[in-house]
mmCIF file of C-alpha atoms in Angstrom:
data_model
loop_
_atom_site.group_PDB
_atom_site.id
_atom_site.type_symbol
_atom_site.label_atom_id
_atom_site.label_comp_id
_atom_site.label_asym_id
_atom_site.label_seq_id
_atom_site.Cartn_x
_atom_site.Cartn_y
_atom_site.Cartn_z
ATOM 1 C CA UNK A 1 18.527 -1.122 -25.356
ATOM 2 C CA UNK A 2 22.063 -1.307 -24.207
ATOM 3 C CA UNK A 3 23.679 -0.606 -27.576
ATOM 4 C CA UNK A 4 21.301 2.364 -28.131
ATOM 5 C CA UNK A 5 21.866 3.625 -24.610
ATOM 6 C CA UNK A 6 25.510 3.704 -25.248
ATOM 7 C CA UNK A 7 24.816 6.318 -28.052
ATOM 8 C CA UNK A 8 22.855 8.480 -25.842
ATOM 9 C CA UNK A 9 22.580 8.286 -22.033
ATOM 10 C CA UNK A 10 19.361 10.403 -22.137
ATOM 11 C CA UNK A 11 17.693 7.294 -23.441
ATOM 12 C CA UNK A 12 14.960 6.031 -20.845
ATOM 13 C CA UNK A 13 13.081 3.606 -23.160
ATOM 14 C CA UNK A 14 11.612 2.826 -26.463
ATOM 15 C CA UNK A 15 7.974 3.226 -27.328
ATOM 16 C CA UNK A 16 6.013 1.229 -29.989
ATOM 17 C CA UNK A 17 2.425 0.975 -31.078
ATOM 18 C CA UNK A 18 2.446 -2.197 -33.241
ATOM 19 C CA UNK A 19 1.523 -1.785 -36.882
ATOM 20 C CA UNK A 20 1.896 2.014 -36.766
ATOM 21 C CA UNK A 21 4.675 4.423 -37.462
ATOM 22 C CA UNK A 22 5.123 5.149 -33.770
ATOM 23 C CA UNK A 23 8.305 3.242 -32.945
ATOM 24 C CA UNK A 24 10.924 5.542 -31.259
ATOM 25 C CA UNK A 25 13.461 5.943 -28.588
ATOM 26 C CA UNK A 26 12.206 8.019 -25.706
ATOM 27 C CA UNK A 27 14.583 10.436 -24.002
ATOM 28 C CA UNK A 28 14.553 12.394 -20.722
ATOM 29 C CA UNK A 29 16.850 15.204 -19.525
ATOM 30 C CA UNK A 30 16.728 18.213 -17.276
ATOM 31 C CA UNK A 31 16.416 20.497 -20.392
ATOM 32 C CA UNK A 32 13.622 18.843 -22.188
ATOM 33 C CA UNK A 33 13.327 21.767 -24.501
ATOM 34 C CA UNK A 34 16.580 20.632 -26.122
ATOM 35 C CA UNK A 35 14.734 17.561 -27.686
ATOM 36 C CA UNK A 36 12.059 19.703 -29.092
ATOM 37 C CA UNK A 37 14.429 20.779 -31.809
ATOM 38 C CA UNK A 38 17.043 17.989 -31.879
ATOM 39 C CA UNK A 39 16.949 14.278 -32.658
ATOM 40 C CA UNK A 40 18.182 11.305 -30.525
ATOM 41 C CA UNK A 41 21.827 11.948 -31.832
ATOM 42 C CA UNK A 42 21.818 15.610 -30.736
ATOM 43 C CA UNK A 43 21.471 16.892 -34.364
ATOM 44 C CA UNK A 44 19.175 19.720 -35.090
ATOM 45 C CA UNK A 45 15.913 18.279 -36.456
ATOM 46 C CA UNK A 46 12.409 19.904 -36.741
ATOM 47 C CA UNK A 47 10.874 16.550 -35.777
ATOM 48 C CA UNK A 48 12.480 16.723 -32.386
ATOM 49 C CA UNK A 49 12.472 13.566 -30.322
ATOM 50 C CA UNK A 50 9.846 11.696 -28.217
ATOM 51 C CA UNK A 51 10.286 12.960 -24.591
ATOM 52 C CA UNK A 52 9.395 11.624 -21.103
ATOM 53 C CA UNK A 53 8.321 14.434 -18.870
ATOM 54 C CA UNK A 54 11.064 15.356 -16.293
ATOM 55 C CA UNK A 55 8.669 14.708 -13.412
ATOM 56 C CA UNK A 56 8.427 11.045 -14.249
ATOM 57 C CA UNK A 57 10.673 8.202 -13.081
ATOM 58 C CA UNK A 58 10.639 5.239 -15.600
ATOM 59 C CA UNK A 59 12.607 2.963 -13.320
ATOM 60 C CA UNK A 60 10.321 2.692 -10.310
ATOM 61 C CA UNK A 61 6.596 1.904 -10.352
ATOM 62 C CA UNK A 62 5.121 5.326 -11.444
ATOM 63 C CA UNK A 63 1.375 6.080 -11.508
ATOM 64 C CA UNK A 64 1.597 7.915 -14.738
ATOM 65 C CA UNK A 65 4.444 8.375 -17.385
ATOM 66 C CA UNK A 66 3.752 11.369 -19.443
ATOM 67 C CA UNK A 67 5.370 11.098 -22.978
ATOM 68 C CA UNK A 68 5.043 13.810 -25.651
ATOM 69 C CA UNK A 69 6.101 14.286 -29.199
ATOM 70 C CA UNK A 70 5.545 16.723 -32.032
ATOM 71 C CA UNK A 71 2.550 16.439 -34.438
ATOM 72 C CA UNK A 72 4.367 16.430 -37.630
ATOM 73 C CA UNK A 73 2.448 16.780 -40.904
ATOM 74 C CA UNK A 74 4.568 14.008 -42.316
ATOM 75 C CA UNK A 75 3.275 11.662 -39.663
ATOM 76 C CA UNK A 76 6.601 11.428 -37.912
ATOM 77 C CA UNK A 77 6.742 11.355 -34.096
ATOM 78 C CA UNK A 78 3.212 11.591 -32.788
ATOM 79 C CA UNK A 79 1.900 13.004 -36.044
ATOM 80 C CA UNK A 80 -0.354 9.904 -36.400
ATOM 81 C CA UNK A 81 -1.654 9.866 -32.733
ATOM 82 C CA UNK A 82 -4.643 11.812 -33.903
ATOM 83 C CA UNK A 83 -5.810 8.632 -35.700
ATOM 84 C CA UNK A 84 -6.879 7.360 -32.497
ATOM 85 C CA UNK A 85 -9.828 9.864 -32.605
ATOM 86 C CA UNK A 86 -11.472 6.994 -34.637
ATOM 87 C CA UNK A 87 -12.691 4.188 -32.628
ATOM 88 C CA UNK A 88 -12.148 1.795 -35.574
ATOM 89 C CA UNK A 89 -8.457 2.774 -35.578
ATOM 90 C CA UNK A 90 -8.303 2.316 -31.776
ATOM 91 C CA UNK A 91 -9.727 -1.146 -32.129
ATOM 92 C CA UNK A 92 -6.886 -2.203 -34.514
ATOM 93 C CA UNK A 93 -4.022 -0.420 -32.568
ATOM 94 C CA UNK A 94 -4.956 -0.294 -28.827
ATOM 95 C CA UNK A 95 -1.778 -1.843 -27.389
ATOM 96 C CA UNK A 96 1.253 0.352 -26.503
ATOM 97 C CA UNK A 97 4.594 -1.130 -25.707
ATOM 98 C CA UNK A 98 7.075 0.797 -23.583
ATOM 99 C CA UNK A 99 10.427 -0.879 -22.959
ATOM 100 C CA UNK A 100 12.757 0.816 -20.418
ATOM 101 C CA UNK A 101 16.236 -0.157 -19.542
ATOM 102 C CA UNK A 102 14.888 -2.254 -16.724
ATOM 103 C CA UNK A 103 11.519 -3.738 -18.017
ATOM 104 C CA UNK A 104 9.152 -4.460 -20.906
ATOM 105 C CA UNK A 105 5.619 -3.322 -20.366
ATOM 106 C CA UNK A 106 2.469 -3.383 -22.412
ATOM 107 C CA UNK A 107 -0.491 -0.985 -21.980
ATOM 108 C CA UNK A 108 -3.981 -0.720 -23.413
ATOM 109 C CA UNK A 109 -5.283 2.611 -24.512
ATOM 110 C CA UNK A 110 -8.536 3.270 -22.625
ATOM 111 C CA UNK A 111 -9.265 6.889 -23.476
ATOM 112 C CA UNK A 112 -8.451 9.639 -26.043
ATOM 113 C CA UNK A 113 -9.643 13.126 -26.075
ATOM 114 C CA UNK A 114 -8.866 16.814 -27.111
ATOM 115 C CA UNK A 115 -7.656 19.307 -24.488
ATOM 116 C CA UNK A 116 -5.983 22.528 -24.032
ATOM 117 C CA UNK A 117 -2.474 23.225 -22.937
ATOM 118 C CA UNK A 118 -2.876 23.537 -19.239
ATOM 119 C CA UNK A 119 -0.181 26.214 -18.947
ATOM 120 C CA UNK A 120 -2.209 28.565 -21.196
ATOM 121 C CA UNK A 121 -5.644 27.567 -20.228
ATOM 122 C CA UNK A 122 -6.552 26.857 -16.576
ATOM 123 C CA UNK A 123 -9.312 24.537 -17.951
ATOM 124 C CA UNK A 124 -6.758 22.261 -19.621
ATOM 125 C CA UNK A 125 -6.050 18.647 -18.815
ATOM 126 C CA UNK A 126 -3.847 18.196 -15.756
ATOM 127 C CA UNK A 127 -1.427 15.429 -16.579
ATOM 128 C CA UNK A 128 -0.641 14.632 -12.967
ATOM 129 C CA UNK A 129 2.663 12.709 -13.352
ATOM 130 C CA UNK A 130 2.743 11.579 -9.793
ATOM 131 C CA UNK A 131 -0.646 10.810 -8.070
ATOM 132 C CA UNK A 132 -0.208 9.043 -4.848
ATOM 133 C CA UNK A 133 -3.717 9.071 -3.335
ATOM 134 C CA UNK A 134 -6.905 7.340 -4.363
ATOM 135 C CA UNK A 135 -9.010 10.629 -4.207
ATOM 136 C CA UNK A 136 -6.529 12.277 -6.609
ATOM 137 C CA UNK A 137 -6.642 9.246 -8.926
ATOM 138 C CA UNK A 138 -10.401 9.124 -8.893
ATOM 139 C CA UNK A 139 -10.696 12.775 -9.741
ATOM 140 C CA UNK A 140 -8.044 12.465 -12.636
ATOM 141 C CA UNK A 141 -9.761 9.405 -13.983
ATOM 142 C CA UNK A 142 -13.123 11.163 -13.840
ATOM 143 C CA UNK A 143 -11.774 14.079 -15.778
ATOM 144 C CA UNK A 144 -10.557 11.611 -18.405
ATOM 145 C CA UNK A 145 -13.936 9.853 -18.596
ATOM 146 C CA UNK A 146 -15.776 13.199 -18.967
ATOM 147 C CA UNK A 147 -13.670 14.222 -21.930
ATOM 148 C CA UNK A 148 -13.048 10.921 -23.761
ATOM 149 C CA UNK A 149 -14.233 10.809 -27.372
ATOM 150 C CA UNK A 150 -15.635 7.278 -27.051
ATOM 151 C CA UNK A 151 -16.039 4.607 -24.414
ATOM 152 C CA UNK A 152 -13.497 1.807 -24.856
ATOM 153 C CA UNK A 153 -14.901 -0.450 -22.093
ATOM 154 C CA UNK A 154 -11.391 -0.789 -20.536
ATOM 155 C CA UNK A 155 -11.707 -0.685 -16.765
ATOM 156 C CA UNK A 156 -9.221 1.377 -14.849
ATOM 157 C CA UNK A 157 -8.632 2.307 -11.195
ATOM 158 C CA UNK A 158 -6.308 3.477 -8.432
ATOM 159 C CA UNK A 159 -3.234 1.222 -8.332
ATOM 160 C CA UNK A 160 -2.932 0.845 -12.042
ATOM 161 C CA UNK A 161 -0.025 2.113 -13.834
ATOM 162 C CA UNK A 162 -0.683 4.545 -16.789
ATOM 163 C CA UNK A 163 1.156 6.049 -19.711
ATOM 164 C CA UNK A 164 -0.219 9.262 -21.268
ATOM 165 C CA UNK A 165 0.821 10.143 -24.887
ATOM 166 C CA UNK A 166 0.331 13.720 -25.856
ATOM 167 C CA UNK A 167 0.866 15.793 -28.893
ATOM 168 C CA UNK A 168 -0.091 19.289 -30.233
ATOM 169 C CA UNK A 169 -3.448 19.770 -32.024
ATOM 170 C CA UNK A 170 -4.499 23.008 -33.503
ATOM 171 C CA UNK A 171 -7.806 21.663 -35.055
ATOM 172 C CA UNK A 172 -9.920 22.888 -32.111
ATOM 173 C CA UNK A 173 -7.859 25.585 -30.489
ATOM 174 C CA UNK A 174 -4.662 27.551 -31.004
ATOM 175 C CA UNK A 175 -2.618 25.739 -28.408
ATOM 176 C CA UNK A 176 -4.639 22.534 -28.163
ATOM 177 C CA UNK A 177 -3.510 18.968 -27.266
ATOM 178 C CA UNK A 178 -4.536 15.475 -28.342
ATOM 179 C CA UNK A 179 -4.149 12.872 -25.480
ATOM 180 C CA UNK A 180 -4.233 9.093 -25.432
ATOM 181 C CA UNK A 181 -4.112 7.457 -22.056
ATOM 182 C CA UNK A 182 -3.161 3.791 -21.570
ATOM 183 C CA UNK A 183 -3.345 1.394 -18.626
ATOM 184 C CA UNK A 184 -0.603 -1.230 -18.071
ATOM 185 C CA UNK A 185 -1.995 -4.604 -18.939
ATOM 186 C CA UNK A 186 -2.576 -6.650 -15.792
ATOM 187 C CA UNK A 187 -0.936 -9.946 -15.192
ATOM 188 C CA UNK A 188 -2.908 -12.714 -16.971
ATOM 189 C CA UNK A 189 -5.268 -10.156 -18.556
ATOM 190 C CA UNK A 190 -5.969 -10.806 -22.306
ATOM 191 C CA UNK A 191 -6.765 -7.826 -24.529
ATOM 192 C CA UNK A 192 -8.560 -8.513 -27.834
#
């Protein structure tokens, strides 16, 4: 990613879901609203850019990296993320690759669900970018299990690293969200 980083120092990584259109640089800066209406090169663009939450640190082991992108009708950015509402689609595309400037990591999506924007609705999903205690992790994972659309059979627990992908979804509520949560693939683990 060195050559790309030289173009924009807000780059923190690259996200790919193989065999899908999700294949983008991920940026992070103090003013994350900037990338809601600008692309990677700083040009105005309605698609915006894929953004890592400002509370996340991609360079040290983090419990959960929260990455968001617009749901574009064209399918750009995270416009196709809602395809994961189909278990058949998940079975064919369950791996997420997130390369940072320091490491290459693979994750397996273990849950997808619809939610509300927490800022607007106190019953919305709490993304919890930095959970440090087992009790908090257990409650967070239980909330995910209670809301997941289907059971993937992927086991998860405290100590795992997670990546949460989120996009707007107005199919169920005015300011709704669609969320896909993935666990880092463990050393020696084979995902089929």
